JSON list of C-alpha atoms in Angstrom, two decimals:
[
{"chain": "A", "resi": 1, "resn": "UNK", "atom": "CA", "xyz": [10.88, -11.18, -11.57]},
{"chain": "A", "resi": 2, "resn": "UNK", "atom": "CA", "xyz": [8.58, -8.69, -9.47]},
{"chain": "A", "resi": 3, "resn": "UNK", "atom": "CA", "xyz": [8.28, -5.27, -10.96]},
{"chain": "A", "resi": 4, "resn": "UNK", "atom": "CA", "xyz": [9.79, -3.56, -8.08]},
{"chain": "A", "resi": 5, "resn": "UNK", "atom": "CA", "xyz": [11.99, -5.15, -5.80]},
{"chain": "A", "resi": 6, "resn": "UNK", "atom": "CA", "xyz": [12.37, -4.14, -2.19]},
{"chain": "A", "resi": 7, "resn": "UNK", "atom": "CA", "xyz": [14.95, -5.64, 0.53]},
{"chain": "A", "resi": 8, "resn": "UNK", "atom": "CA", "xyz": [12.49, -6.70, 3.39]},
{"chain": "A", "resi": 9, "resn": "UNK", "atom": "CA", "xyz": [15.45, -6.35, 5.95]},
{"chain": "A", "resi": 10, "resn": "UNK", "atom": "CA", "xyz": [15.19, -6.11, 9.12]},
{"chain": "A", "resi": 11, "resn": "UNK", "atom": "CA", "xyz": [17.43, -3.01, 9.46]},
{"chain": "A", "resi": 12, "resn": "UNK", "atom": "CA", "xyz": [18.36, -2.21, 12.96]},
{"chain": "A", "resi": 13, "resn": "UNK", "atom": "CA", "xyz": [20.64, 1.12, 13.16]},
{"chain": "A", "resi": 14, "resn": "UNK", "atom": "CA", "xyz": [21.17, 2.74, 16.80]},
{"chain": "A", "resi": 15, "resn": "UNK", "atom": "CA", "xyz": [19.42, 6.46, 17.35]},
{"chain": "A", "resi": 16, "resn": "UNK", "atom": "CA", "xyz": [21.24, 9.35, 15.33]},
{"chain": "A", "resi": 17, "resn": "UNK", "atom": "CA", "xyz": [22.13, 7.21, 12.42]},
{"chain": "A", "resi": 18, "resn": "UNK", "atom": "CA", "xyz": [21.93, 7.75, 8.68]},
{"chain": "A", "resi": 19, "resn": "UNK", "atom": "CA", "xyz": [19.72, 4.96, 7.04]},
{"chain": "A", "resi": 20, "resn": "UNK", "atom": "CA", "xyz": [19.47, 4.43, 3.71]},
{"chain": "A", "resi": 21, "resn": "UNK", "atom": "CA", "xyz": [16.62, 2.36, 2.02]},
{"chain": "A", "resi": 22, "resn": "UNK", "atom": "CA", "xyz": [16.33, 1.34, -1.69]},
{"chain": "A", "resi": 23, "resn": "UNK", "atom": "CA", "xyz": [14.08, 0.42, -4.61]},
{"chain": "A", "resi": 24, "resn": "UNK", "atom": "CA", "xyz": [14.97, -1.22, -8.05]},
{"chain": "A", "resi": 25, "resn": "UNK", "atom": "CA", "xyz": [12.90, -1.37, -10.64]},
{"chain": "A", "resi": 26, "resn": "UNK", "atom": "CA", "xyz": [11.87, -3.36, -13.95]},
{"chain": "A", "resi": 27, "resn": "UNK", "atom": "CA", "xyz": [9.42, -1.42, -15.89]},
{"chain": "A", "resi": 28, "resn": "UNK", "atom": "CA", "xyz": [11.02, 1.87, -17.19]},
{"chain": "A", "resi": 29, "resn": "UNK", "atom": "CA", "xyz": [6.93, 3.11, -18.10]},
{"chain": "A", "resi": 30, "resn": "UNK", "atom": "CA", "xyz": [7.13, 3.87, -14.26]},
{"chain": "A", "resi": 31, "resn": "UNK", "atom": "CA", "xyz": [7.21, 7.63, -13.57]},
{"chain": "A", "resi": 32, "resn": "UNK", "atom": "CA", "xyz": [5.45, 8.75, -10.17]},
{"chain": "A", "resi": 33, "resn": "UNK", "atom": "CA", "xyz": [7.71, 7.83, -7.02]},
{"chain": "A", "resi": 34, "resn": "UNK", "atom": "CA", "xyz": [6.23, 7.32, -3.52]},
{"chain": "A", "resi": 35, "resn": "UNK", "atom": "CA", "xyz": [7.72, 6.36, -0.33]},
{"chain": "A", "resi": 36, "resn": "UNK", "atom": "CA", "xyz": [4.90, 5.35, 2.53]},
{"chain": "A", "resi": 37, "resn": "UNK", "atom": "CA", "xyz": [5.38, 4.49, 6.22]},
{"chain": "A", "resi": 38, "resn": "UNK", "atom": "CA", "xyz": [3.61, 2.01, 8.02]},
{"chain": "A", "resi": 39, "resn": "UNK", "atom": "CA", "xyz": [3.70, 1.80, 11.73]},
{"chain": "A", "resi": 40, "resn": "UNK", "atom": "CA", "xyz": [2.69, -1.52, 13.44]},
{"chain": "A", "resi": 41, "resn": "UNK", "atom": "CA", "xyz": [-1.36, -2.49, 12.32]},
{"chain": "A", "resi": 42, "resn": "UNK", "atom": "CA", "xyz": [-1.75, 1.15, 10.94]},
{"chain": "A", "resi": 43, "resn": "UNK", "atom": "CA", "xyz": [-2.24, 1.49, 7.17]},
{"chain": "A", "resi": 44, "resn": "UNK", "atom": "CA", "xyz": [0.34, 2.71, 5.38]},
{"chain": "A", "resi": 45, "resn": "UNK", "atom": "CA", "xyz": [1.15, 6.68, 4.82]},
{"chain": "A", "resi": 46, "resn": "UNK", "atom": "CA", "xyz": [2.54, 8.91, 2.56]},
{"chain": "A", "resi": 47, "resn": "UNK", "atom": "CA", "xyz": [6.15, 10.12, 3.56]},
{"chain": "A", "resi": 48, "resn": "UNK", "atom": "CA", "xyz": [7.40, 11.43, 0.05]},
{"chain": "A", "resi": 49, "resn": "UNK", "atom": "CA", "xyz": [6.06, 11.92, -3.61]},
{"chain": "A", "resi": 50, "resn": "UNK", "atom": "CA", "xyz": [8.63, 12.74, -6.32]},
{"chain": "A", "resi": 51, "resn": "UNK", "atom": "CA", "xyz": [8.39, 12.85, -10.25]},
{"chain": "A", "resi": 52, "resn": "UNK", "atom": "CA", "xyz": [11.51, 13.28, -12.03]},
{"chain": "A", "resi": 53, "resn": "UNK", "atom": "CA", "xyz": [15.04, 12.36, -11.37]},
{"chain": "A", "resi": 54, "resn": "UNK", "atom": "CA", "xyz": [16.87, 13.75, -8.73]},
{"chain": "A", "resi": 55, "resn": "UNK", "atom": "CA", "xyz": [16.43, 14.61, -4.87]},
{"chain": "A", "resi": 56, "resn": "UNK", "atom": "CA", "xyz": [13.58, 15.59, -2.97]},
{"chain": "A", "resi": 57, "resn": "UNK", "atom": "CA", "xyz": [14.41, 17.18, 0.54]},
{"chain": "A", "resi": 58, "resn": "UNK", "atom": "CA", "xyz": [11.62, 17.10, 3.46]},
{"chain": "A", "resi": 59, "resn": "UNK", "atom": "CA", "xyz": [13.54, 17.59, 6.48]},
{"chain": "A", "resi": 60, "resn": "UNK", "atom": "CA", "xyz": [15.15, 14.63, 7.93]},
{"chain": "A", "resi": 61, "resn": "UNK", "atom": "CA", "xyz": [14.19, 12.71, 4.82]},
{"chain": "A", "resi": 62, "resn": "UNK", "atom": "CA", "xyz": [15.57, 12.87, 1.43]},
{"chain": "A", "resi": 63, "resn": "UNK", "atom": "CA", "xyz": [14.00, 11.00, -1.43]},
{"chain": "A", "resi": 64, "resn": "UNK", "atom": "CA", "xyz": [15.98, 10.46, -4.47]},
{"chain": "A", "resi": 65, "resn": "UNK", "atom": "CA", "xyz": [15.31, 8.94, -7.81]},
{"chain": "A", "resi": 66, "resn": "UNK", "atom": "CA", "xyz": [17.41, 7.54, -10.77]},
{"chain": "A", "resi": 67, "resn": "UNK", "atom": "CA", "xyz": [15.33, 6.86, -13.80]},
{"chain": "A", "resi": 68, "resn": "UNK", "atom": "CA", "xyz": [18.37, 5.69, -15.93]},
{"chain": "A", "resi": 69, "resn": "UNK", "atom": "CA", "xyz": [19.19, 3.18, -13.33]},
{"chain": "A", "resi": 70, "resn": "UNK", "atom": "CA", "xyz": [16.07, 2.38, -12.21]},
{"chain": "A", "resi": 71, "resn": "UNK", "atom": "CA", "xyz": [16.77, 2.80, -8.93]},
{"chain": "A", "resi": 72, "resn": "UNK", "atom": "CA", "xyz": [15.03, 4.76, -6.05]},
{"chain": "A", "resi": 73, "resn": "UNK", "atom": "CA", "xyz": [16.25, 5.60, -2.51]},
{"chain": "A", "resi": 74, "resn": "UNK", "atom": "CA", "xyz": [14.93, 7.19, 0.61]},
{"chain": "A", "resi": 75, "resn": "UNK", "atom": "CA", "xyz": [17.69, 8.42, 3.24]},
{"chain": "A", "resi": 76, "resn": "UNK", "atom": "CA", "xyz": [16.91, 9.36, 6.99]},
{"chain": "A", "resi": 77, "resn": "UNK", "atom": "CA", "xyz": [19.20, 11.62, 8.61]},
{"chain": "A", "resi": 78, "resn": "UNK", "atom": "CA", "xyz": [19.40, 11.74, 12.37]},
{"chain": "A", "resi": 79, "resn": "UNK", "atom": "CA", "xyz": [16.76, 8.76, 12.86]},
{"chain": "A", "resi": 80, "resn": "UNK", "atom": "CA", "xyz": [15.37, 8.33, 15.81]},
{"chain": "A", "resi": 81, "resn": "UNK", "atom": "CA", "xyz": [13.47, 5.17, 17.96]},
{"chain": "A", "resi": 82, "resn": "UNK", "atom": "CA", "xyz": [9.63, 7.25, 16.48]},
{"chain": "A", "resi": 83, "resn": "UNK", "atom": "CA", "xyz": [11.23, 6.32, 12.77]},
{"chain": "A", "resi": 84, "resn": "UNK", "atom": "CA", "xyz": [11.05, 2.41, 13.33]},
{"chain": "A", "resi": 85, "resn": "UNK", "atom": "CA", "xyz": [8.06, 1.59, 11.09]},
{"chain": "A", "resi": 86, "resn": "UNK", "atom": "CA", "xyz": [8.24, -0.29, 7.74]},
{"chain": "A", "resi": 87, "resn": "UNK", "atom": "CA", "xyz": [8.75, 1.81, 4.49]},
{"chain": "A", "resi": 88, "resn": "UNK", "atom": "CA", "xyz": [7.15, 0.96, 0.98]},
{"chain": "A", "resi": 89, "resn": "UNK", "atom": "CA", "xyz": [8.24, 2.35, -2.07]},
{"chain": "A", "resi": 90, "resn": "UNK", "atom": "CA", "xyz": [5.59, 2.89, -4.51]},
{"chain": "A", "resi": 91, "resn": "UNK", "atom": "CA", "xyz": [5.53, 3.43, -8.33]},
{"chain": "A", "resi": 92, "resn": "UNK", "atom": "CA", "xyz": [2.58, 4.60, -10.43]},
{"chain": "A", "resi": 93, "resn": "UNK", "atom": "CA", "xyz": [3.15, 3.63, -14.52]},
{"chain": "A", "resi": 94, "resn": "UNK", "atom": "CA", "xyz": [0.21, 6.25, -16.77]},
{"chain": "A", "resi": 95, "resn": "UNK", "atom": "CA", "xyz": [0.63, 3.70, -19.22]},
{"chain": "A", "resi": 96, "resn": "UNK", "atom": "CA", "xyz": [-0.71, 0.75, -16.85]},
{"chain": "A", "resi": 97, "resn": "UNK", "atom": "CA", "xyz": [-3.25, 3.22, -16.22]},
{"chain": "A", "resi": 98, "resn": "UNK", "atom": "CA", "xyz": [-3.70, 4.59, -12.64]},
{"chain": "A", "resi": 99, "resn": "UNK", "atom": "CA", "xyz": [-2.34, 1.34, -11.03]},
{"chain": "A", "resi": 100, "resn": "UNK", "atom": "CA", "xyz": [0.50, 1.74, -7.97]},
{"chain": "A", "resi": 101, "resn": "UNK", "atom": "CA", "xyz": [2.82, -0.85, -7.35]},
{"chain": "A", "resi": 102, "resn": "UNK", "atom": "CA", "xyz": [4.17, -1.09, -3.90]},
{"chain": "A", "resi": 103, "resn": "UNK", "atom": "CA", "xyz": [7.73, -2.48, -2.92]},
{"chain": "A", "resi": 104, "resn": "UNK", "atom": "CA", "xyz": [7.22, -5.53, -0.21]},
{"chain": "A", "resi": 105, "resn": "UNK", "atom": "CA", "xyz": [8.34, -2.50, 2.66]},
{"chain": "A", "resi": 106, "resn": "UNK", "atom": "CA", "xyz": [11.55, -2.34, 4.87]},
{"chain": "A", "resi": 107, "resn": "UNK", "atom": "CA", "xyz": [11.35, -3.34, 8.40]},
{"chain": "A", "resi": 108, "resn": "UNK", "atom": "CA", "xyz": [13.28, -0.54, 9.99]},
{"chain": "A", "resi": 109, "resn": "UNK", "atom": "CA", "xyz": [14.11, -0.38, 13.77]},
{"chain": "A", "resi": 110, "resn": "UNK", "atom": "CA", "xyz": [15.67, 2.40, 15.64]},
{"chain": "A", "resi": 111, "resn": "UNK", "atom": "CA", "xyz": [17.80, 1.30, 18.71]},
{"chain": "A", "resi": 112, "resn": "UNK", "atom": "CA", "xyz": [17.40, 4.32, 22.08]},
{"chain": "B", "resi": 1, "resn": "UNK", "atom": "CA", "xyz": [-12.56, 14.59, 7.50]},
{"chain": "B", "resi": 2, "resn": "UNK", "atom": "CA", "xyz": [-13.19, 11.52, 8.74]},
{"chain": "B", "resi": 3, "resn": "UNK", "atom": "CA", "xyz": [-10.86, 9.74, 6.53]},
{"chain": "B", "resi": 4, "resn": "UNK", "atom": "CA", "xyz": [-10.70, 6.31, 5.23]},
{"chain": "B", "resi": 5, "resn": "UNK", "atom": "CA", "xyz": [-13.79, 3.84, 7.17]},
{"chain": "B", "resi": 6, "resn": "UNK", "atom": "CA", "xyz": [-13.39, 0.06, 7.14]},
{"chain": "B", "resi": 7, "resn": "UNK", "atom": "CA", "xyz": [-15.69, -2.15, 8.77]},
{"chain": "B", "resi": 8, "resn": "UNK", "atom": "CA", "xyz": [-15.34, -4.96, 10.54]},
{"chain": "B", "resi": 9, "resn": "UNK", "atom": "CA", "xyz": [-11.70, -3.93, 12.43]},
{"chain": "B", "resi": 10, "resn": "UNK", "atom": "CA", "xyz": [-11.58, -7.54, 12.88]},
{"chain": "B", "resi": 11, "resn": "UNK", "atom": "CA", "xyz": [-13.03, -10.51, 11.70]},
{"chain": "B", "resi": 12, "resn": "UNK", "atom": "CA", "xyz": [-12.90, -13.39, 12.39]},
{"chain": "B", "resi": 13, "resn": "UNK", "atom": "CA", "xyz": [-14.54, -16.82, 10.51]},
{"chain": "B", "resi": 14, "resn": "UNK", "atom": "CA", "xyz": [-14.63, -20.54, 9.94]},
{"chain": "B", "resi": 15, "resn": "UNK", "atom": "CA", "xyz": [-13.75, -21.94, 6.90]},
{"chain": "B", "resi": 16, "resn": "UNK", "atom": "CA", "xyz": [-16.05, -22.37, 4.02]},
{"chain": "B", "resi": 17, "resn": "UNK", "atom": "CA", "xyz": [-18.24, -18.52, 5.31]},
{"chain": "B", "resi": 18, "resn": "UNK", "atom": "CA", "xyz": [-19.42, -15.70, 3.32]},
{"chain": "B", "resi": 19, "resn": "UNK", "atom": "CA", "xyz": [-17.19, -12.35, 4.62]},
{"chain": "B", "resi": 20, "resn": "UNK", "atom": "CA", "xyz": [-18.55, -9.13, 3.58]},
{"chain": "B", "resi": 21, "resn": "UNK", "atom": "CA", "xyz": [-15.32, -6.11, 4.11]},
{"chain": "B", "resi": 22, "resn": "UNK", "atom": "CA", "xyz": [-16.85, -2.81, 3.95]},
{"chain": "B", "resi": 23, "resn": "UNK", "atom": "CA", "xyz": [-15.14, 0.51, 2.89]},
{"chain": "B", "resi": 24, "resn": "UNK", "atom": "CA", "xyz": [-16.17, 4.37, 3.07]},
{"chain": "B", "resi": 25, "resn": "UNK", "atom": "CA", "xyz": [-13.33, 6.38, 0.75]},
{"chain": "B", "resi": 26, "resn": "UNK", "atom": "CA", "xyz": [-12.82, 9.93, 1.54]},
{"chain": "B", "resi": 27, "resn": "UNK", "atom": "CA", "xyz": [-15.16, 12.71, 0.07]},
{"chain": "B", "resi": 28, "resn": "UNK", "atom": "CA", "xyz": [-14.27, 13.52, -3.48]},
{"chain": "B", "resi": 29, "resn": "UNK", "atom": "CA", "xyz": [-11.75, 10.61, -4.33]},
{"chain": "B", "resi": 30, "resn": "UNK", "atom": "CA", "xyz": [-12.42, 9.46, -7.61]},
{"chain": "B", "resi": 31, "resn": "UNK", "atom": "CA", "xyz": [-10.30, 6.13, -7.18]},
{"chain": "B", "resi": 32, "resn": "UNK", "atom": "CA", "xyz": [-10.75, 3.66, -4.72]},
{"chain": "B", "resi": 33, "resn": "UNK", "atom": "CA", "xyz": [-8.23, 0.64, -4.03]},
{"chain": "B", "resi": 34, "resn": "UNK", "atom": "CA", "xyz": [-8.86, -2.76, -2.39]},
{"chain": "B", "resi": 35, "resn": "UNK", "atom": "CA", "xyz": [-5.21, -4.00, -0.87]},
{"chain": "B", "resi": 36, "resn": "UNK", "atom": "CA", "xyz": [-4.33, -7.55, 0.82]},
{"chain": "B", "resi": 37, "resn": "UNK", "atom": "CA", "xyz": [-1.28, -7.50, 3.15]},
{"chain": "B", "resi": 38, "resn": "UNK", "atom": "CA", "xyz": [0.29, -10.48, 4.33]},
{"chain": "B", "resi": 39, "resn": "UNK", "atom": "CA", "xyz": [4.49, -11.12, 5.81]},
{"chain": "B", "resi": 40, "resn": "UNK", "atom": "CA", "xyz": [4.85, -13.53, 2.77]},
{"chain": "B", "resi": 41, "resn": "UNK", "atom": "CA", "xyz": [3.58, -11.98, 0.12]},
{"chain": "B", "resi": 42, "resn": "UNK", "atom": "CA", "xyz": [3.61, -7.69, 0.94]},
{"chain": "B", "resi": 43, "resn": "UNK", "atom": "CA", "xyz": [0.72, -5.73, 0.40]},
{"chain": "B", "resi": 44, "resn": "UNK", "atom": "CA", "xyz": [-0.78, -6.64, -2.93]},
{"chain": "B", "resi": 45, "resn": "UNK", "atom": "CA", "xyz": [-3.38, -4.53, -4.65]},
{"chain": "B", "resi": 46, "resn": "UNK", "atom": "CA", "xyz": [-6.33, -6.86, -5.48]},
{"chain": "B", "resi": 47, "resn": "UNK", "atom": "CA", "xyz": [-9.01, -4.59, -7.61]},
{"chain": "B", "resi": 48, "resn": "UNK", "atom": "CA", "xyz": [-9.36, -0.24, -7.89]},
{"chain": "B", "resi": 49, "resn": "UNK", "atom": "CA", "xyz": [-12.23, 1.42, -9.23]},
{"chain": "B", "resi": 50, "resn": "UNK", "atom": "CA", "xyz": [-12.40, 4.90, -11.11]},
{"chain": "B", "resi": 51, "resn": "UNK", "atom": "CA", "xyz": [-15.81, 6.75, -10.62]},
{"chain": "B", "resi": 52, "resn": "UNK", "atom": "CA", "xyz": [-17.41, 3.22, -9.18]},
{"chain": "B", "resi": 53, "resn": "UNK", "atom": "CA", "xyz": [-16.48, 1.54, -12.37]},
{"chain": "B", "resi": 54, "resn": "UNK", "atom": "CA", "xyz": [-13.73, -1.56, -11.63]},
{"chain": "B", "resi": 55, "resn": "UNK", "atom": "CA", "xyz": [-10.92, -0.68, -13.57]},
{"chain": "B", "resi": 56, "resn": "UNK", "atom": "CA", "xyz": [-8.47, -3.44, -13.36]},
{"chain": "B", "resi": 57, "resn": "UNK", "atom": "CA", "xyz": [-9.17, -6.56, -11.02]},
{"chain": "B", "resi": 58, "resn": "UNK", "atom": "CA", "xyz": [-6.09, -8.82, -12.03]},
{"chain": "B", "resi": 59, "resn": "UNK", "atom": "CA", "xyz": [-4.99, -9.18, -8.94]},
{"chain": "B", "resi": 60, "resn": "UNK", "atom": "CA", "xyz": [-8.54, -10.20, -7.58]},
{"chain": "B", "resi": 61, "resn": "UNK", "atom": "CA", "xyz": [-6.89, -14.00, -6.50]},
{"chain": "B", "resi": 62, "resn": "UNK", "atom": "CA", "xyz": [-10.18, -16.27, -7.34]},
{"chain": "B", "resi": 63, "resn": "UNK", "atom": "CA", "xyz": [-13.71, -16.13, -8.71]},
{"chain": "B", "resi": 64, "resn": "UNK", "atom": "CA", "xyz": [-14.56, -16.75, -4.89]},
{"chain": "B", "resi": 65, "resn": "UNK", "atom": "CA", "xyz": [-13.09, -12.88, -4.15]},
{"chain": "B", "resi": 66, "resn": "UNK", "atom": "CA", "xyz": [-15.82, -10.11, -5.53]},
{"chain": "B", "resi": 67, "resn": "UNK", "atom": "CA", "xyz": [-15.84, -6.38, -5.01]},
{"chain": "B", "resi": 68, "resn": "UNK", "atom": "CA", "xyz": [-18.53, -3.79, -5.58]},
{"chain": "B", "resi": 69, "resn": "UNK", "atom": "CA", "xyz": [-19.06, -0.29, -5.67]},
{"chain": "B", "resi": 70, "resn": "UNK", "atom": "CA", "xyz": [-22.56, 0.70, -6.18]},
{"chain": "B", "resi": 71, "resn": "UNK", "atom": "CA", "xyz": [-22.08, 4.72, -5.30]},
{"chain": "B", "resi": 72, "resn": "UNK", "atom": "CA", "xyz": [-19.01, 6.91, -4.79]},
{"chain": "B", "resi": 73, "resn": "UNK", "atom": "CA", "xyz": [-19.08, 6.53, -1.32]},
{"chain": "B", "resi": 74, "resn": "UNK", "atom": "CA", "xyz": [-19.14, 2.60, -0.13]},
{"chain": "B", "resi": 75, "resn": "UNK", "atom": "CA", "xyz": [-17.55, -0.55, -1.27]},
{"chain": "B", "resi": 76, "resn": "UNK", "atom": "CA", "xyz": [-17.47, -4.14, -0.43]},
{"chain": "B", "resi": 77, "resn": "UNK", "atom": "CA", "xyz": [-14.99, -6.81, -0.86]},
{"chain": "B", "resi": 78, "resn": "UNK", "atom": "CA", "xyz": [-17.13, -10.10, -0.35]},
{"chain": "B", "resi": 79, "resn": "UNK", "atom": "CA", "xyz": [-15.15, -13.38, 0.12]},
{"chain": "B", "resi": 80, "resn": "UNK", "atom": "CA", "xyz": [-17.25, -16.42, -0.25]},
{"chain": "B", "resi": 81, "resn": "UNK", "atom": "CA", "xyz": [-16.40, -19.38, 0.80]},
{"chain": "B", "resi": 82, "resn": "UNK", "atom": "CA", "xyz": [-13.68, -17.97, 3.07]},
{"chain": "B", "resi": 83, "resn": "UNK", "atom": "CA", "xyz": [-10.40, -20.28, 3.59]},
{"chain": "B", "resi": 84, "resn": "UNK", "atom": "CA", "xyz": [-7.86, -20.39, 5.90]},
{"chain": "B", "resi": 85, "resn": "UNK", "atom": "CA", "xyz": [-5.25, -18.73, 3.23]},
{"chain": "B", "resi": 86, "resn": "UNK", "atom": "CA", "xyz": [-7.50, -15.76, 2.72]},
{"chain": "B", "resi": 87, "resn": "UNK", "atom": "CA", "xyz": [-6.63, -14.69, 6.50]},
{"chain": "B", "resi": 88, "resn": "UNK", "atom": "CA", "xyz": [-4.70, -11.30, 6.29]},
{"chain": "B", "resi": 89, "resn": "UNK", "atom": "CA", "xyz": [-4.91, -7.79, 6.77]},
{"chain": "B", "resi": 90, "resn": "UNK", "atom": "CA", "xyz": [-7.30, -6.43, 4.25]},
{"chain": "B", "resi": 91, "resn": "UNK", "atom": "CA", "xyz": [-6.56, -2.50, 3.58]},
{"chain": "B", "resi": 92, "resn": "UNK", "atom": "CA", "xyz": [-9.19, 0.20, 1.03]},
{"chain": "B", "resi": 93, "resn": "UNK", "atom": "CA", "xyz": [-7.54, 3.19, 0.15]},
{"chain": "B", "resi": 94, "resn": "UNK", "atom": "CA", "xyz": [-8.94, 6.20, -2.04]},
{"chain": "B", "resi": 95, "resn": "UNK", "atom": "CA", "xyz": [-7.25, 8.87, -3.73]},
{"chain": "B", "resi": 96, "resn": "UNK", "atom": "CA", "xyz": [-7.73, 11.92, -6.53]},
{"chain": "B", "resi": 97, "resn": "UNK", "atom": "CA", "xyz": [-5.94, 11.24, -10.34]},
{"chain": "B", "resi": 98, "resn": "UNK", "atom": "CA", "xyz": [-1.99, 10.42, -9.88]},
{"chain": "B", "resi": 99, "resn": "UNK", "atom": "CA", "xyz": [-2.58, 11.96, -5.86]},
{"chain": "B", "resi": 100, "resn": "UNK", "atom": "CA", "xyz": [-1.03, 10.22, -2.76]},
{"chain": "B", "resi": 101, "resn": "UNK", "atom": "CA", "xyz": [-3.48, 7.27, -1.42]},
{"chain": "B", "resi": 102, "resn": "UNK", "atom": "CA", "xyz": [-5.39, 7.84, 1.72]},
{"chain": "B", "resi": 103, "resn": "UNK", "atom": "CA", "xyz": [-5.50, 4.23, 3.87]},
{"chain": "B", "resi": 104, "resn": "UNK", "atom": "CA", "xyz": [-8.12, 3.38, 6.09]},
{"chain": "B", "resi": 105, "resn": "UNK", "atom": "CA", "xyz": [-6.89, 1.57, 9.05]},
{"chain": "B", "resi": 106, "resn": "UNK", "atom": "CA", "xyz": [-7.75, -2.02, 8.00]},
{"chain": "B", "resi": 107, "resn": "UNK", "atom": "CA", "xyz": [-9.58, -5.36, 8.31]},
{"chain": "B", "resi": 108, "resn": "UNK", "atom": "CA", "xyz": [-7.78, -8.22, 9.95]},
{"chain": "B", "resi": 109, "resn": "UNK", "atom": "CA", "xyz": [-9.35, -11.27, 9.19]},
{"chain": "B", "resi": 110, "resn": "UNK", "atom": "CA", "xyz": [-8.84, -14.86, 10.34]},
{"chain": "B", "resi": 111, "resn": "UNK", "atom": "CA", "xyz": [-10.12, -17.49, 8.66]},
{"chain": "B", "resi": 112, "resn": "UNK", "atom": "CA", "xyz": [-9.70, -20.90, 11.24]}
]
């Protein structure tokens, strides 16, 4: 079983609609949450960065984390065609030392 | 800043050749990440290095992979012999302690 398990979709969604993209997790050490995008051959970026449970509100995106489930989701609100990219969750674990694990990324396109 | 510098942008290589990957982190990152991404297999960290030293290289695949860091600001991942598996997007990324990683842009190589 990976340590972080990531749907590799595609997703396809038509402009204006709500997506919703998810993480689960294995190893409960894991306390630093990231969510990167990565447009076509570009390395990837960092969209969100969140620590504890709860939401985590950057405009159209909203990054929110369950610790007791191990579960961690990124929602995109109004999305538009500039938001198809593919989107990695990350975790960072102290007690693995400084070592990020990254999600296999969501293929997300947004239909004009 | 410049950000992230990889060299070659592309590469490409018969079988059974030496391929050197070369990788300037940002100014002032103490950590420095070596990352293979593939469709199959997601983007898969392969060594990191704290303050030039190689900190965990588990996920270095074979003794024929080898990565180096002899100041703060250059790195090489050295594949020798190359093979027709090893073809992939090759990605170095720095960062600061437990801050968001910086990607560079990425060597593709192809390995025929």
């Amino acid at each position: 079983q990976k340590e972080v398990e990531q749907d590799p979709g595609p997703l396809s969604v038509p402009e204006g609609a709500i997506v919703s993209l998810n993480c689960t997790y294995s190893n409960s050490a894991f306390q630093y949450f990231m969510w990167y995008r990565q447009y076509s051959r570009k390395g990837p970026e960092l969209l969100m960065y969140t620590y504890s449970s709860g939401n985590k509100e950057d405009g159209r995106f909203t990054a929110q984390v369950d610790k007791s489930s191990k579960y961690i989701s990124l929602f995109i609100r109004d999305s538009q065609p500039s938001d198809s990219a593919t989107y990695l969750c990350a975790m960072i674990s102290l007690t693995g030392g400084f070592k990020t694990i990254f999600g296999a990324g969501t293929r997300l396109f947004v239909k004009a | 800043d410049a950000g992230v510098i990889q060299s070659p942008r592309h590469e490409v290589t018969e079988m059974g050749q030496e391929v050197t990957l070369r990788c300037k982190p940002i100014s002032g990152h103490d950590y420095l990440f070596w990352y293979r991404q593939t469709m199959m297999r997601g983007l898969e960290l392969l060594i990191y290095f704290n303050n030039n030293v190689p900190i965990d290289d588990s996920g270095m695949p074979e003794d024929r992979f080898s990565a180096k860091m002899p100041n703060a600001s250059f790195s090489t991942l050295k594949i020798q012999p190359s093979e027709p598996r090893d073809s992939a997007v090759y990605f170095c990324a720095s960062s600061r302690p437990l801050q968001e990683q910086y990607f560079g842009p990425g060597t593709r190589l192809t390995v025929t």
